[in-house]
């Protein structure tokens, strides 16, 4: 039952954000940048009875993912400005994200 509620809730949120972005691109981007998915995930994990330690580790994982996401979105934005096709831009952004996350993981392992 939780899976159906989660899917329905996520679909509504994505639909509303994309409709806002269609009419007001900058505002849609700002709304999409809100940590809606992270907060919903924390709520669902809590509702499903996960321990506080799991919620905490999830939150820290999200924080570690933020810089890589920024890198990915910057690459996509620059590629689109240089007239690259959307799919190619996304692919390039994902490659940049993977490389960044790999490098970040190496650095974090050496520091801690």
PDB file of C-alpha atoms in Angstrom:
ATOM      1  CA  UNK A   1       0.000   0.000   0.000  1.00  0.00           C
ATOM      2  CA  UNK A   2       2.859   2.367   0.840  1.00  0.00           C
ATOM      3  CA  UNK A   3       4.369   1.833  -2.605  1.00  0.00           C
ATOM      4  CA  UNK A   4       1.178   2.949  -4.355  1.00  0.00           C
ATOM      5  CA  UNK A   5       0.838   6.031  -2.132  1.00  0.00           C
ATOM      6  CA  UNK A   6       4.509   6.921  -2.689  1.00  0.00           C
ATOM      7  CA  UNK A   7       4.217   6.545  -6.462  1.00  0.00           C
ATOM      8  CA  UNK A   8       1.002   8.583  -6.608  1.00  0.00           C
ATOM      9  CA  UNK A   9       2.405  11.340  -4.381  1.00  0.00           C
ATOM     10  CA  UNK A  10       5.641  11.524  -6.385  1.00  0.00           C
ATOM     11  CA  UNK A  11       3.791  11.646  -9.704  1.00  0.00           C
ATOM     12  CA  UNK A  12       1.604  14.524  -8.514  1.00  0.00           C
ATOM     13  CA  UNK A  13       4.605  16.502  -7.259  1.00  0.00           C
ATOM     14  CA  UNK A  14       6.560  15.974 -10.488  1.00  0.00           C
ATOM     15  CA  UNK A  15       3.514  16.887 -12.570  1.00  0.00           C
ATOM     16  CA  UNK A  16       2.887  20.103 -10.640  1.00  0.00           C
ATOM     17  CA  UNK A  17       6.552  21.153 -10.785  1.00  0.00           C
ATOM     18  CA  UNK A  18       6.813  20.525 -14.535  1.00  0.00           C
ATOM     19  CA  UNK A  19       3.637  22.505 -15.187  1.00  0.00           C
ATOM     20  CA  UNK A  20       5.011  25.419 -13.160  1.00  0.00           C
ATOM     21  CA  UNK A  21       8.340  25.124 -14.991  1.00  0.00           C
ATOM     22  CA  UNK A  22       6.566  25.156 -18.352  1.00  0.00           C
ATOM     23  CA  UNK A  23       4.978  28.502 -17.563  1.00  0.00           C
ATOM     24  CA  UNK A  24       7.703  29.980 -15.345  1.00  0.00           C
ATOM     25  CA  UNK A  25      11.040  28.208 -16.037  1.00  0.00           C
ATOM     26  CA  UNK A  26      13.143  29.969 -13.397  1.00  0.00           C
ATOM     27  CA  UNK A  27      10.566  29.549 -10.640  1.00  0.00           C
ATOM     28  CA  UNK A  28      10.031  25.922 -11.668  1.00  0.00           C
ATOM     29  CA  UNK A  29      13.773  25.352 -11.344  1.00  0.00           C
ATOM     30  CA  UNK A  30      13.803  26.914  -7.906  1.00  0.00           C
ATOM     31  CA  UNK A  31      10.922  24.720  -6.786  1.00  0.00           C
ATOM     32  CA  UNK A  32      12.567  21.622  -8.282  1.00  0.00           C
ATOM     33  CA  UNK A  33      15.730  22.462  -6.342  1.00  0.00           C
ATOM     34  CA  UNK A  34      13.838  22.238  -3.068  1.00  0.00           C
ATOM     35  CA  UNK A  35      14.686  19.093  -1.161  1.00  0.00           C
ATOM     36  CA  UNK A  36      11.201  17.681  -1.761  1.00  0.00           C
ATOM     37  CA  UNK A  37      12.405  14.193  -2.659  1.00  0.00           C
ATOM     38  CA  UNK A  38      14.768  14.073   0.311  1.00  0.00           C
ATOM     39  CA  UNK A  39      12.095  15.208   2.742  1.00  0.00           C
ATOM     40  CA  UNK A  40       9.497  12.813   1.338  1.00  0.00           C
ATOM     41  CA  UNK A  41      12.026   9.989   1.527  1.00  0.00           C
ATOM     42  CA  UNK A  42      12.775  10.787   5.172  1.00  0.00           C
ATOM     43  CA  UNK A  43       9.063  10.882   5.958  1.00  0.00           C
ATOM     44  CA  UNK A  44       8.356   7.571   4.183  1.00  0.00           C
ATOM     45  CA  UNK A  45      11.345   5.898   5.836  1.00  0.00           C
ATOM     46  CA  UNK A  46      10.087   7.095   9.223  1.00  0.00           C
ATOM     47  CA  UNK A  47       6.500   5.985   8.521  1.00  0.00           C
ATOM     48  CA  UNK A  48       7.810   2.557   7.539  1.00  0.00           C
ATOM     49  CA  UNK A  49       9.590   2.282  10.898  1.00  0.00           C
ATOM     50  CA  UNK A  50      13.239   2.840  10.004  1.00  0.00           C
ATOM     51  CA  UNK A  51      15.578   3.618  12.874  1.00  0.00           C
ATOM     52  CA  UNK A  52      16.850   7.141  13.530  1.00  0.00           C
ATOM     53  CA  UNK A  53      20.375   6.022  12.593  1.00  0.00           C
ATOM     54  CA  UNK A  54      19.134   5.006   9.134  1.00  0.00           C
ATOM     55  CA  UNK A  55      17.419   8.376   8.690  1.00  0.00           C
ATOM     56  CA  UNK A  56      20.593  10.146   9.776  1.00  0.00           C
ATOM     57  CA  UNK A  57      22.787   8.155   7.364  1.00  0.00           C
ATOM     58  CA  UNK A  58      20.313   8.887   4.565  1.00  0.00           C
ATOM     59  CA  UNK A  59      20.442  12.628   5.325  1.00  0.00           C
ATOM     60  CA  UNK A  60      24.260  12.606   5.297  1.00  0.00           C
ATOM     61  CA  UNK A  61      24.197  10.677   2.014  1.00  0.00           C
ATOM     62  CA  UNK A  62      21.997  13.372   0.487  1.00  0.00           C
ATOM     63  CA  UNK A  63      24.446  16.039   1.634  1.00  0.00           C
ATOM     64  CA  UNK A  64      27.324  14.130   0.024  1.00  0.00           C
ATOM     65  CA  UNK A  65      25.313  13.945  -3.212  1.00  0.00           C
ATOM     66  CA  UNK A  66      24.624  17.676  -3.487  1.00  0.00           C
ATOM     67  CA  UNK A  67      27.977  18.764  -4.995  1.00  0.00           C
ATOM     68  CA  UNK A  68      27.807  16.016  -7.645  1.00  0.00           C
ATOM     69  CA  UNK A  69      24.285  17.070  -8.546  1.00  0.00           C
ATOM     70  CA  UNK A  70      25.423  20.672  -8.903  1.00  0.00           C
ATOM     71  CA  UNK A  71      28.240  19.559 -11.204  1.00  0.00           C
ATOM     72  CA  UNK A  72      25.823  17.501 -13.304  1.00  0.00           C
ATOM     73  CA  UNK A  73      23.319  20.347 -13.670  1.00  0.00           C
ATOM     74  CA  UNK A  74      26.049  22.848 -14.545  1.00  0.00           C
ATOM     75  CA  UNK A  75      27.364  20.523 -17.266  1.00  0.00           C
ATOM     76  CA  UNK A  76      23.853  20.026 -18.656  1.00  0.00           C
ATOM     77  CA  UNK A  77      23.147  23.763 -18.601  1.00  0.00           C
ATOM     78  CA  UNK A  78      26.409  24.651 -20.369  1.00  0.00           C
ATOM     79  CA  UNK A  79      25.945  21.877 -22.937  1.00  0.00           C
ATOM     80  CA  UNK A  80      22.415  23.059 -23.736  1.00  0.00           C
ATOM     81  CA  UNK A  81      23.629  26.649 -24.098  1.00  0.00           C
ATOM     82  CA  UNK A  82      26.133  25.344 -26.651  1.00  0.00           C
ATOM     83  CA  UNK A  83      23.260  23.788 -28.642  1.00  0.00           C
ATOM     84  CA  UNK A  84      23.887  20.182 -27.686  1.00  0.00           C
ATOM     85  CA  UNK A  85      20.891  17.882 -27.962  1.00  0.00           C
ATOM     86  CA  UNK A  86      19.071  17.301 -24.650  1.00  0.00           C
ATOM     87  CA  UNK A  87      19.874  13.585 -24.480  1.00  0.00           C
ATOM     88  CA  UNK A  88      23.571  14.241 -25.206  1.00  0.00           C
ATOM     89  CA  UNK A  89      23.622  16.999 -22.582  1.00  0.00           C
ATOM     90  CA  UNK A  90      22.063  14.721 -19.985  1.00  0.00           C
ATOM     91  CA  UNK A  91      24.477  11.916 -20.879  1.00  0.00           C
ATOM     92  CA  UNK A  92      27.440  14.258 -20.520  1.00  0.00           C
ATOM     93  CA  UNK A  93      26.042  15.528 -17.218  1.00  0.00           C
ATOM     94  CA  UNK A  94      25.657  11.992 -15.894  1.00  0.00           C
ATOM     95  CA  UNK A  95      29.234  11.147 -16.896  1.00  0.00           C
ATOM     96  CA  UNK A  96      30.396  14.283 -15.051  1.00  0.00           C
ATOM     97  CA  UNK A  97      28.306  13.291 -12.037  1.00  0.00           C
ATOM     98  CA  UNK A  98      29.745   9.760 -11.953  1.00  0.00           C
ATOM     99  CA  UNK A  99      33.314  11.062 -12.250  1.00  0.00           C
ATOM    100  CA  UNK A 100      32.713  13.638  -9.523  1.00  0.00           C
ATOM    101  CA  UNK A 101      31.125  11.096  -7.150  1.00  0.00           C
ATOM    102  CA  UNK A 102      34.016   8.670  -7.787  1.00  0.00           C
ATOM    103  CA  UNK A 103      36.609  11.389  -7.079  1.00  0.00           C
ATOM    104  CA  UNK A 104      34.678  12.569  -4.017  1.00  0.00           C
ATOM    105  CA  UNK A 105      34.531   9.016  -2.689  1.00  0.00           C
ATOM    106  CA  UNK A 106      38.301   8.671  -3.043  1.00  0.00           C
ATOM    107  CA  UNK A 107      38.880  11.954  -1.201  1.00  0.00           C
ATOM    108  CA  UNK A 108      36.407  11.150   1.585  1.00  0.00           C
ATOM    109  CA  UNK A 109      37.963   7.694   2.136  1.00  0.00           C
ATOM    110  CA  UNK A 110      41.406   9.254   2.504  1.00  0.00           C
ATOM    111  CA  UNK A 111      40.210  11.939   4.920  1.00  0.00           C
ATOM    112  CA  UNK A 112      38.197   9.681   7.209  1.00  0.00           C
TER     113      UNK A 112
END
